[in-house]
CSV table of N, CA and C in Angstrom, one decimal:
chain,number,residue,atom,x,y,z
V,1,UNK,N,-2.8,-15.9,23.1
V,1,UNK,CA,-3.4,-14.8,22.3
V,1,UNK,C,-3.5,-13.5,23.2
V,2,UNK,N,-3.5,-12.1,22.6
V,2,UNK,CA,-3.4,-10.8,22.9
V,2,UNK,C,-4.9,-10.7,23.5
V,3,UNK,N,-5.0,-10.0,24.4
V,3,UNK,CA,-6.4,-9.9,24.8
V,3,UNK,C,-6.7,-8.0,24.5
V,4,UNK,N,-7.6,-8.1,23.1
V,4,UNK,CA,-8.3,-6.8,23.0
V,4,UNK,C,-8.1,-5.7,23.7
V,5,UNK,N,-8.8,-5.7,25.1
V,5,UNK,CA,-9.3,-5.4,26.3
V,5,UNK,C,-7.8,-4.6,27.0
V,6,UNK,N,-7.3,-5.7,27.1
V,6,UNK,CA,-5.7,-5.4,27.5
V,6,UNK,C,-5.2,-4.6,26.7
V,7,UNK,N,-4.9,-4.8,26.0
V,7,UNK,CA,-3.6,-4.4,24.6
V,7,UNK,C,-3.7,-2.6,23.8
V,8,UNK,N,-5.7,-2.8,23.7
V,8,UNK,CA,-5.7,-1.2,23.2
V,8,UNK,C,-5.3,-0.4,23.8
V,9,UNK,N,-5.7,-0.2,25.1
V,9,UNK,CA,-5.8,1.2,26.0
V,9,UNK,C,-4.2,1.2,26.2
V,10,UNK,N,-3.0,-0.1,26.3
V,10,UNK,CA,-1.7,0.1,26.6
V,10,UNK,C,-1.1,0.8,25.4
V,11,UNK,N,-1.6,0.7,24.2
V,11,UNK,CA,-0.5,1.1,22.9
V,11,UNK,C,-1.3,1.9,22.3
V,12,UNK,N,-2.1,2.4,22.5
V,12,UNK,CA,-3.1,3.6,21.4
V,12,UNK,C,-3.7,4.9,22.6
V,13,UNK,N,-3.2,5.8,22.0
V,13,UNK,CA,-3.7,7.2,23.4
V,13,UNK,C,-5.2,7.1,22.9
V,14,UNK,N,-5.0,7.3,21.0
V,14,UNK,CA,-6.6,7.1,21.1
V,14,UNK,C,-8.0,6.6,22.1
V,15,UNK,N,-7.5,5.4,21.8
V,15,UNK,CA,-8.1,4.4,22.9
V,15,UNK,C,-8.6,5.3,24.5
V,16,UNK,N,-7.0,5.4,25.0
V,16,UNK,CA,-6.8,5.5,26.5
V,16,UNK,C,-7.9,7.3,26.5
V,17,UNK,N,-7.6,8.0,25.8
V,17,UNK,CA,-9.2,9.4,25.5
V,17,UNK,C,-10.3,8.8,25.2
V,18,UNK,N,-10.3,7.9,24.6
V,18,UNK,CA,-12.1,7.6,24.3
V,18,UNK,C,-12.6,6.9,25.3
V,19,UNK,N,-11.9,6.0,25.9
V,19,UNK,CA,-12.6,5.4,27.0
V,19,UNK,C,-12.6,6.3,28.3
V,20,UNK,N,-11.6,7.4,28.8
V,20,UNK,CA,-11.5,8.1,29.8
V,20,UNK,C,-13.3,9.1,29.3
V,21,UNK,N,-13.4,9.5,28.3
V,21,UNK,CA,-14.2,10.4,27.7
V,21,UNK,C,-16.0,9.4,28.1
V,22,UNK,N,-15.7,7.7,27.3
V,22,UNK,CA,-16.6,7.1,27.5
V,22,UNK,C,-16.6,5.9,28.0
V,23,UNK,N,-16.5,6.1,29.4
V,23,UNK,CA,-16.2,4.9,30.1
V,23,UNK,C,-17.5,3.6,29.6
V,24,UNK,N,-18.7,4.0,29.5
V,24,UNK,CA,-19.4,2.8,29.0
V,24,UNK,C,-18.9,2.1,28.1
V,25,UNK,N,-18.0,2.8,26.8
V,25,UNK,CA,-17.2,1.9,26.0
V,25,UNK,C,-16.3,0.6,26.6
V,26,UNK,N,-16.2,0.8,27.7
V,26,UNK,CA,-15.3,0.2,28.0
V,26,UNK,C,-16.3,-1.7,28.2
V,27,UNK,N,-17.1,-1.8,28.3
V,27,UNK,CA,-17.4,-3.1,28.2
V,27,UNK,C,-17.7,-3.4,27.2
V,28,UNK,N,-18.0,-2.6,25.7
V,28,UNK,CA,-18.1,-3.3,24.5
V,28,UNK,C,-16.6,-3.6,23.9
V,29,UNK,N,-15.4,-3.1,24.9
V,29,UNK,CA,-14.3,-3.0,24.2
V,29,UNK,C,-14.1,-4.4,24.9
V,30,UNK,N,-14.3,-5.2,26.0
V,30,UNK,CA,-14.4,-6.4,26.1
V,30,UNK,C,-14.5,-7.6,25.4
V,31,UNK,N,-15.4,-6.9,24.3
V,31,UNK,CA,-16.4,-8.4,23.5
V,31,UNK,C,-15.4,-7.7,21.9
V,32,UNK,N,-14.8,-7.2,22.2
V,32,UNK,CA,-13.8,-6.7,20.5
V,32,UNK,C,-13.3,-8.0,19.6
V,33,UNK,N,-13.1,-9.2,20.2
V,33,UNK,CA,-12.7,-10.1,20.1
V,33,UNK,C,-13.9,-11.3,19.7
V,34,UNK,N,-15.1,-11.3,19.9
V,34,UNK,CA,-16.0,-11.9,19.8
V,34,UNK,C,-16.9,-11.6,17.9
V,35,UNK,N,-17.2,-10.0,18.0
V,35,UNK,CA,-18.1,-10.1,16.6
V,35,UNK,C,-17.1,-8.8,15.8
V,36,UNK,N,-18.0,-8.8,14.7
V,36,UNK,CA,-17.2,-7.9,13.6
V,36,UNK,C,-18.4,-6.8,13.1
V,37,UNK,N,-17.6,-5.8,12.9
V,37,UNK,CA,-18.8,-4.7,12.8
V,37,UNK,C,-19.0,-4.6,11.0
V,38,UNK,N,-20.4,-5.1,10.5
V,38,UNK,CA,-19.9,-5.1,9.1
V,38,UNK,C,-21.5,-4.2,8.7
V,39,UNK,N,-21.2,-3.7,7.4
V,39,UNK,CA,-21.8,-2.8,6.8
V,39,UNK,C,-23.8,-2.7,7.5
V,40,UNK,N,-24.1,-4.3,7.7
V,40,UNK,CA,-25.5,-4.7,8.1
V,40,UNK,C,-25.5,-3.8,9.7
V,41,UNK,N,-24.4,-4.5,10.1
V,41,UNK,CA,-24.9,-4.0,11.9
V,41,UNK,C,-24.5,-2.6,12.4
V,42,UNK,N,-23.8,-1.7,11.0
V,42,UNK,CA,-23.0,-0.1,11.6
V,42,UNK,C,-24.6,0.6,10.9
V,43,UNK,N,-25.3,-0.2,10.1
V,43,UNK,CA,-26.8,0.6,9.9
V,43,UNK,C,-27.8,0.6,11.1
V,44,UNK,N,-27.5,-0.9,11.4
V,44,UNK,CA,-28.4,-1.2,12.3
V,44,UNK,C,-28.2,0.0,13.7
V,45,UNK,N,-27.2,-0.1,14.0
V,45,UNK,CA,-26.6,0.6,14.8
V,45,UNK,C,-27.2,2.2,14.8
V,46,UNK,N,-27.3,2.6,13.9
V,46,UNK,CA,-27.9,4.1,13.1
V,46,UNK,C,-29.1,4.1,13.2
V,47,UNK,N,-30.0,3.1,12.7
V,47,UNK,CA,-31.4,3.2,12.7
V,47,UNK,C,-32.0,3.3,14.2
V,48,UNK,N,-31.3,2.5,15.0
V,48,UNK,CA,-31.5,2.2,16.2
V,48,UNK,C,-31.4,3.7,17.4
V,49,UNK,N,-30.7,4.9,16.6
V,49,UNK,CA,-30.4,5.7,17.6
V,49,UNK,C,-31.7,6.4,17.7
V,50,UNK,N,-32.4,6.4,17.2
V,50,UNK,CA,-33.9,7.7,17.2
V,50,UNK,C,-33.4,8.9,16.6
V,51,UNK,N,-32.8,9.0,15.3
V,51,UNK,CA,-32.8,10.5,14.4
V,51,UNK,C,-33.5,11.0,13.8
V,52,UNK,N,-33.7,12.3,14.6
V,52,UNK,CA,-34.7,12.8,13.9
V,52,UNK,C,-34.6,14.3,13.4
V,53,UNK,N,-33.2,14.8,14.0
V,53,UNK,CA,-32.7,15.6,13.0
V,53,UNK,C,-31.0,15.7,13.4
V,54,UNK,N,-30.6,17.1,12.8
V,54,UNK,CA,-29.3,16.8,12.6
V,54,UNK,C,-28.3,16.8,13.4
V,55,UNK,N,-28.7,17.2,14.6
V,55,UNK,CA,-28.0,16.9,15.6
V,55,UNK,C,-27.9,15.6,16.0
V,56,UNK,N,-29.0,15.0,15.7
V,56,UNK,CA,-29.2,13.5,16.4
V,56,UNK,C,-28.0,12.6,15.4
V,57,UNK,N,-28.4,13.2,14.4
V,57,UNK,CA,-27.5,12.4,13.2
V,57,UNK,C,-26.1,12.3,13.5
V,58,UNK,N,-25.7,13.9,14.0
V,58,UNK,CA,-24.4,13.8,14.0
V,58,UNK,C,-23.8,13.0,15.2
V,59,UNK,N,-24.8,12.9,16.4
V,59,UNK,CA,-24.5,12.2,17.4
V,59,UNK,C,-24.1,10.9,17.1
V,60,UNK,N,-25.4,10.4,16.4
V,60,UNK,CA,-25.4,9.0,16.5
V,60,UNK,C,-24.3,8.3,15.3
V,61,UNK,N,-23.7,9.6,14.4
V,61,UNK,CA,-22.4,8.9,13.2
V,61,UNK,C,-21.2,9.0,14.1
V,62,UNK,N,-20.8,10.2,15.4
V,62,UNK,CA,-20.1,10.2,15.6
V,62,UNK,C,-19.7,8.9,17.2
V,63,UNK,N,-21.1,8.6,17.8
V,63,UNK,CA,-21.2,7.1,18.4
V,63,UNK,C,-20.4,6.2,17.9
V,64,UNK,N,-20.9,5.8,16.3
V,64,UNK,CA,-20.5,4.7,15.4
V,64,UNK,C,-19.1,5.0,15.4
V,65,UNK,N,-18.8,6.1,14.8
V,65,UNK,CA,-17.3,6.2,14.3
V,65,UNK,C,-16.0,5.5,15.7
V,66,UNK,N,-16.9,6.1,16.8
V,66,UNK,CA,-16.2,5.7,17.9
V,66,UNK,C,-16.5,4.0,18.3
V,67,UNK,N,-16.9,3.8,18.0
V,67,UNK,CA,-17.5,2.2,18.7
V,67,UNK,C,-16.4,1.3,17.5
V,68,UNK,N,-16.6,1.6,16.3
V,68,UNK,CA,-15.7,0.8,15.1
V,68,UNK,C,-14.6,1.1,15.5
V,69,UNK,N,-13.7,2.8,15.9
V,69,UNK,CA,-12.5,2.6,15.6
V,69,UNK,C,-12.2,2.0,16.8
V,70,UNK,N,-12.5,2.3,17.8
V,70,UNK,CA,-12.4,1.0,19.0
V,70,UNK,C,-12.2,-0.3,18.5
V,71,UNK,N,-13.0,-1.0,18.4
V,71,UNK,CA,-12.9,-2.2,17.8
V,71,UNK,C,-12.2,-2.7,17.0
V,72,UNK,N,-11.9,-1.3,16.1
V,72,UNK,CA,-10.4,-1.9,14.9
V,72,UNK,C,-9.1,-1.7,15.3
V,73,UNK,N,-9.1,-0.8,16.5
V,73,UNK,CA,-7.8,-0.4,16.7
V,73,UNK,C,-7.3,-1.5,18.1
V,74,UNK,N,-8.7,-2.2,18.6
V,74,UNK,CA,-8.3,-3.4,19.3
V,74,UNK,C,-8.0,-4.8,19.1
V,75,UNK,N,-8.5,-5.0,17.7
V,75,UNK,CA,-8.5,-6.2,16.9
V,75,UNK,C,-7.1,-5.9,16.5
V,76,UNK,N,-6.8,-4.7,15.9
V,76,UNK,CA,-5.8,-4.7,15.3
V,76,UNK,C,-4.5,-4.9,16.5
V,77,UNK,N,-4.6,-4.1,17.4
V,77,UNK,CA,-3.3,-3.9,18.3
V,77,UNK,C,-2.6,-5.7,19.0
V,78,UNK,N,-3.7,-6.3,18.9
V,78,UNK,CA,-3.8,-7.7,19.5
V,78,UNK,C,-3.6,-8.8,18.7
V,79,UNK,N,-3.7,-8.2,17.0
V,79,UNK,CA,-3.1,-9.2,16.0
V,79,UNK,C,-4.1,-9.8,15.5
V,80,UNK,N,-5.3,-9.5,16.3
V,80,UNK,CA,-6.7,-10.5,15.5
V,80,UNK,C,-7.3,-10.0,13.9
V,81,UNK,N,-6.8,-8.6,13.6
V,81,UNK,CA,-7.3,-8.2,12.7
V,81,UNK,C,-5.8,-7.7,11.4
V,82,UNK,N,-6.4,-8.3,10.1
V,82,UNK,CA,-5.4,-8.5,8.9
V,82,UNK,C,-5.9,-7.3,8.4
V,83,UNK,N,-4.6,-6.8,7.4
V,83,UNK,CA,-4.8,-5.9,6.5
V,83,UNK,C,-6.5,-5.6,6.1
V,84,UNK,N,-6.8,-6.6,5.3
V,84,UNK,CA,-8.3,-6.9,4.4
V,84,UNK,C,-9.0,-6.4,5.4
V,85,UNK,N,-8.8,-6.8,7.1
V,85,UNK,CA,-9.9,-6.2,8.1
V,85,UNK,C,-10.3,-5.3,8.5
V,86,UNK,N,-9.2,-4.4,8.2
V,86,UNK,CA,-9.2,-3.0,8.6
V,86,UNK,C,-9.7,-2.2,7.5
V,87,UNK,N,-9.1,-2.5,6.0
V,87,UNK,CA,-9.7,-2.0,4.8
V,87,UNK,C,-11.1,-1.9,4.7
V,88,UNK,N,-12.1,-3.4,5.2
V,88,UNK,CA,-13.7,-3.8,4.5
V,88,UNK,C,-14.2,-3.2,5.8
V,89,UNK,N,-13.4,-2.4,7.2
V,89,UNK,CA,-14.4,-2.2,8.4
V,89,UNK,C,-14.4,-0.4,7.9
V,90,UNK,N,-13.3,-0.2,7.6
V,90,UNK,CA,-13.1,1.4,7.5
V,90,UNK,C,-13.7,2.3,6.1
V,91,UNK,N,-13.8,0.9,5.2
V,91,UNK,CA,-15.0,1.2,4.1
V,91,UNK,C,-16.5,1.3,4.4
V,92,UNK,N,-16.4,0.4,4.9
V,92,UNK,CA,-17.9,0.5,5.2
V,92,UNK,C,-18.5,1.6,6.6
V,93,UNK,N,-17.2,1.8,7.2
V,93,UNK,CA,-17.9,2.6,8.1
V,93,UNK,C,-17.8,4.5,7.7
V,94,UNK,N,-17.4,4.5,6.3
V,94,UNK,CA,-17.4,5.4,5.4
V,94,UNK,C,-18.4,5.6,4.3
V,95,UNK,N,-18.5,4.0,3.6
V,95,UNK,CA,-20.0,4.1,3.2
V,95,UNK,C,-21.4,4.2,3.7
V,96,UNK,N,-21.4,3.6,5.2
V,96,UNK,CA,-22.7,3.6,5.6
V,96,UNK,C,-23.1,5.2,6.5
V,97,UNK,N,-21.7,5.8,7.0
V,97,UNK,CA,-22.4,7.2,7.3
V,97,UNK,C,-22.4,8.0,6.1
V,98,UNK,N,-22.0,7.8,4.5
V,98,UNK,CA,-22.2,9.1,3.8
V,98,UNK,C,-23.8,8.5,3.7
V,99,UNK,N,-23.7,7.3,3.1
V,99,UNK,CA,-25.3,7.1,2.8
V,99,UNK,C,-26.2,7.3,4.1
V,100,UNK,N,-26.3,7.3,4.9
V,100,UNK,CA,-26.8,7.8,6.0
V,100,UNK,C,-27.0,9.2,6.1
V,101,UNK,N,-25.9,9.7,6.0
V,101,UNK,CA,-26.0,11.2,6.3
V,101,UNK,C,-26.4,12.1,4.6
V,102,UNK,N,-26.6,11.2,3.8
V,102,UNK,CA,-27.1,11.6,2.2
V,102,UNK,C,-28.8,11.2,2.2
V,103,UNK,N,-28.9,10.0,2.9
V,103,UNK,CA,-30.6,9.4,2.7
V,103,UNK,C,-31.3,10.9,3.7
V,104,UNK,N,-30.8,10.7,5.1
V,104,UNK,CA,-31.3,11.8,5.9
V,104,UNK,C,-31.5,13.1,5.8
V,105,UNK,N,-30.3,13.8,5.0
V,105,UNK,CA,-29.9,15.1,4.8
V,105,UNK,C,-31.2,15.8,3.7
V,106,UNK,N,-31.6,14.9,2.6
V,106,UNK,CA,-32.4,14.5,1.2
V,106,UNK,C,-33.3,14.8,2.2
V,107,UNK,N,-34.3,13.5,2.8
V,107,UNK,CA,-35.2,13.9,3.4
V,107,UNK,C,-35.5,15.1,4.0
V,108,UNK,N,-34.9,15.8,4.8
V,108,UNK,CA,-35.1,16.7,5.1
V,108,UNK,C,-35.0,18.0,4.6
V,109,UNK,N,-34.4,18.1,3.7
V,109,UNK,CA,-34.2,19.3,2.5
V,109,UNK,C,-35.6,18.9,1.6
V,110,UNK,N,-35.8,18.1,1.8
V,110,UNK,CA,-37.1,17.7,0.4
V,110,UNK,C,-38.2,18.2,1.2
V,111,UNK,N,-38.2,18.2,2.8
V,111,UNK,CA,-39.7,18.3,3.5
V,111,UNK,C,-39.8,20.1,3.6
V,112,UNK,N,-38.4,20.4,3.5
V,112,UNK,CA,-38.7,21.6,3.7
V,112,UNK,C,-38.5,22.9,2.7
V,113,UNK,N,-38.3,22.2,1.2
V,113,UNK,CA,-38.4,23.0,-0.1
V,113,UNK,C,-38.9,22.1,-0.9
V,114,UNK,N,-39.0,20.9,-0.9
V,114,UNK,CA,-39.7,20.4,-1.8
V,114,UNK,C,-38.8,19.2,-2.6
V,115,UNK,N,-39.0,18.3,-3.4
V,115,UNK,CA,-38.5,17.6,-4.0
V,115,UNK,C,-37.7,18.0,-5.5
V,116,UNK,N,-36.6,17.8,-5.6
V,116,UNK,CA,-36.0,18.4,-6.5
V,116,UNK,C,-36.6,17.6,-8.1
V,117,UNK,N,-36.7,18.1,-9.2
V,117,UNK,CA,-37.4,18.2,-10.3
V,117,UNK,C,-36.6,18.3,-11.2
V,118,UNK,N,-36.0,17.5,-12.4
V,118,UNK,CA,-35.4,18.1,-13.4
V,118,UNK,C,-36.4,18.9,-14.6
V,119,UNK,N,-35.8,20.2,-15.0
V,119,UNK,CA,-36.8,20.7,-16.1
V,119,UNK,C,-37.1,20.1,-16.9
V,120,UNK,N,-36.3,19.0,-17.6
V,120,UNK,CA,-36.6,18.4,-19.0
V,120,UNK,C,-37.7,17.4,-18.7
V,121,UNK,N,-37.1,16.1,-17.9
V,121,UNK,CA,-37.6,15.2,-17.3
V,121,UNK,C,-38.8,15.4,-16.8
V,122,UNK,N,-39.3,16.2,-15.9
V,122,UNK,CA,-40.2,16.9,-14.9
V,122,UNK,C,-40.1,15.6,-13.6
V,123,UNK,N,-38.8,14.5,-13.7
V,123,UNK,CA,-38.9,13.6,-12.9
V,123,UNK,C,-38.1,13.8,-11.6
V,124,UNK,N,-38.2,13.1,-10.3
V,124,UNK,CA,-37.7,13.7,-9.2
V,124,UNK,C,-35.8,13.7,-9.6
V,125,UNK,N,-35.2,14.4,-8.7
V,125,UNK,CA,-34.2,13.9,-8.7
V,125,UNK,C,-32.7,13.8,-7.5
V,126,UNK,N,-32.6,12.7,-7.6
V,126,UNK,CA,-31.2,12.2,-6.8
V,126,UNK,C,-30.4,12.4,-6.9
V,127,UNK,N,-29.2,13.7,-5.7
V,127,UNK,CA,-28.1,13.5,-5.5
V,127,UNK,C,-27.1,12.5,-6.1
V,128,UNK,N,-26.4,11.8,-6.8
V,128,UNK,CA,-25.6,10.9,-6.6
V,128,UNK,C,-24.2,11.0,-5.9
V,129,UNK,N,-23.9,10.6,-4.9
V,129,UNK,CA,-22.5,10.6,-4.5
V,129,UNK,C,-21.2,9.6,-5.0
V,130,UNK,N,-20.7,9.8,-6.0
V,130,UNK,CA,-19.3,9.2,-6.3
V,130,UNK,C,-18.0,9.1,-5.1
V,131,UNK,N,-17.9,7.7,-4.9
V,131,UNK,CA,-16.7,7.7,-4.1
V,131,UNK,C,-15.4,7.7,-4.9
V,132,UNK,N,-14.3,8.3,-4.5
V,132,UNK,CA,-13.2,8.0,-5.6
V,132,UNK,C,-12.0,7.6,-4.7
V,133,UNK,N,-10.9,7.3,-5.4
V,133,UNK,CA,-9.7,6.9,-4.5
V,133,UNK,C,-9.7,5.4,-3.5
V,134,UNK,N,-9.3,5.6,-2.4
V,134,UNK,CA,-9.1,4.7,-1.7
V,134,UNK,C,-10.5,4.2,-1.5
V,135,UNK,N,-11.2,4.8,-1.3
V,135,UNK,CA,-12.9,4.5,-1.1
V,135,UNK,C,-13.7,3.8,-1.7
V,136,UNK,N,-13.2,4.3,-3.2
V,136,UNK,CA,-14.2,3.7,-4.2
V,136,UNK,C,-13.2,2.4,-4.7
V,137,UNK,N,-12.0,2.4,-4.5
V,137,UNK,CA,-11.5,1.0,-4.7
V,137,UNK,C,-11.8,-0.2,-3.1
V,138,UNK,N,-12.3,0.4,-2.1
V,138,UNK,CA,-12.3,-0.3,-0.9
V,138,UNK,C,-11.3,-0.5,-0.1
V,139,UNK,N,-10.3,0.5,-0.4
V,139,UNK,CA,-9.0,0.0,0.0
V,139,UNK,C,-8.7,1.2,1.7
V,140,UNK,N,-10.0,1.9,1.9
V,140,UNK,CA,-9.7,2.6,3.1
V,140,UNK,C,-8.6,2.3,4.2
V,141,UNK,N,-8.0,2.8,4.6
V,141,UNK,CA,-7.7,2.6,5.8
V,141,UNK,C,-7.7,3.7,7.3
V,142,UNK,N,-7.4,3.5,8.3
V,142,UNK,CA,-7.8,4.7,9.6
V,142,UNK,C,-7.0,6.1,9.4
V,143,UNK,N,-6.2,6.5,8.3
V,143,UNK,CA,-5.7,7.8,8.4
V,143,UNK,C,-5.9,8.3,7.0
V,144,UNK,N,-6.4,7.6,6.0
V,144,UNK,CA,-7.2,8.0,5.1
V,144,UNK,C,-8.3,9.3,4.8
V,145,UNK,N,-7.9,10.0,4.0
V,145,UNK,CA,-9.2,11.1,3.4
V,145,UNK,C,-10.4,10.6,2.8
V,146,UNK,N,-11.3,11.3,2.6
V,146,UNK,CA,-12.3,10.0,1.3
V,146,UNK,C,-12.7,11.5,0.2
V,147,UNK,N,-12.5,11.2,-1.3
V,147,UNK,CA,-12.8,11.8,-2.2
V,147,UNK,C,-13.7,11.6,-2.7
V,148,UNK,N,-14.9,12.5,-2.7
V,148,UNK,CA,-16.1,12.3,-3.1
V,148,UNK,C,-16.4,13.4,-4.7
V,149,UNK,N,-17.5,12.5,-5.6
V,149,UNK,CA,-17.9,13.9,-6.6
V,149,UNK,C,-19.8,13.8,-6.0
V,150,UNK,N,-19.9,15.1,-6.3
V,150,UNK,CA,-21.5,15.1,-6.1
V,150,UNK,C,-22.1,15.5,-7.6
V,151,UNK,N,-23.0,14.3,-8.4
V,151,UNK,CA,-23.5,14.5,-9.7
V,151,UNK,C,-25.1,14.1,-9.0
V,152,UNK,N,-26.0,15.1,-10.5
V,152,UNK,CA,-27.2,14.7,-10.7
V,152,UNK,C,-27.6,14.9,-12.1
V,153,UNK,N,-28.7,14.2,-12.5
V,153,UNK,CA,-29.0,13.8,-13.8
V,153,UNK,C,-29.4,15.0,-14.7
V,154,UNK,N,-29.6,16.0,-14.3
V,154,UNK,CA,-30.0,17.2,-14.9
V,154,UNK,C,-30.2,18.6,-14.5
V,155,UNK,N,-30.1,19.2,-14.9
V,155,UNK,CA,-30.7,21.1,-14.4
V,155,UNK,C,-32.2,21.0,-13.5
V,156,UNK,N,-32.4,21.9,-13.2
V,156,UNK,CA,-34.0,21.4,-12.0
V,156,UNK,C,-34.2,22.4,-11.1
């Protein structure tokens, strides 16, 4: 079997910049082969950084982004990871920073104008983010765009 560890940093420049950039990456790129980064642990990952505003946010999405595509681009170069693997890791690591960077962004727009209100309703109201395309079918992959609509329930 291909060993992770080995195999990325020889066939991906990516790789060979991120780890020169973050050499600490380099022992989680070790265990690439051990677990899988799935929608529960790329939150976990997020909650864990201490955000508390948007810098912190941006740090800690663009951490994740780096730690997954590692991981995918290692699993993948080494043969451990199938089509479907790369699809359900690059979705979700697209789902969980919009919803991340949509739960956070809310809060903080709400503390500092207030909660948005529809006129008719007088009830609060939620952003909704529509994913479309590759995204919203699940079918992401690493060179992918993501197409988003932004709807809410009323005037406000």
């Amino acid at each position: 079997m291909l060993e992770p560890a080995e195999v990325a940093p020889q066939f991906s420049r990516y790789v060979q910049r991120l780890l020169r950039a973050h050499p600490d990456l380099i022992e989680e790129l070790q265990h690439a082969h051990e677990a899988r980064w799935s929608t529960e642990s790329m939150r976990a990952f997020l909650e864990a950084q201490g955000i508390g505003d948007e810098a912190s946010l941006d740090r800690a999405l663009r951490a994740l982004r780096q730690r997954v595509m590692l991981w995918l681009a290692a699993r993948d170069l080494s043969d451990q990871a199938d089509l479907q693997e790369v699809f359900a890791a690059m979705t979700a690591l697209a789902d969980v920073s919009i919803t991340m960077a949509h739960t956070y962004h809310h809060g903080w727009l709400a503390q500092r104008h207030g909660e948005p209100f529809g006129e008719e309703s007088k009830r609060a109201q939620a952003l909704i983010v529509v994913a479309m395309g590759k995204l919203g079918g699940g079918e992401l992959n690493v060179s992918s765009d993501i197409d988003l609509i932004f709807v809410y329930g009323e005037e406000g």
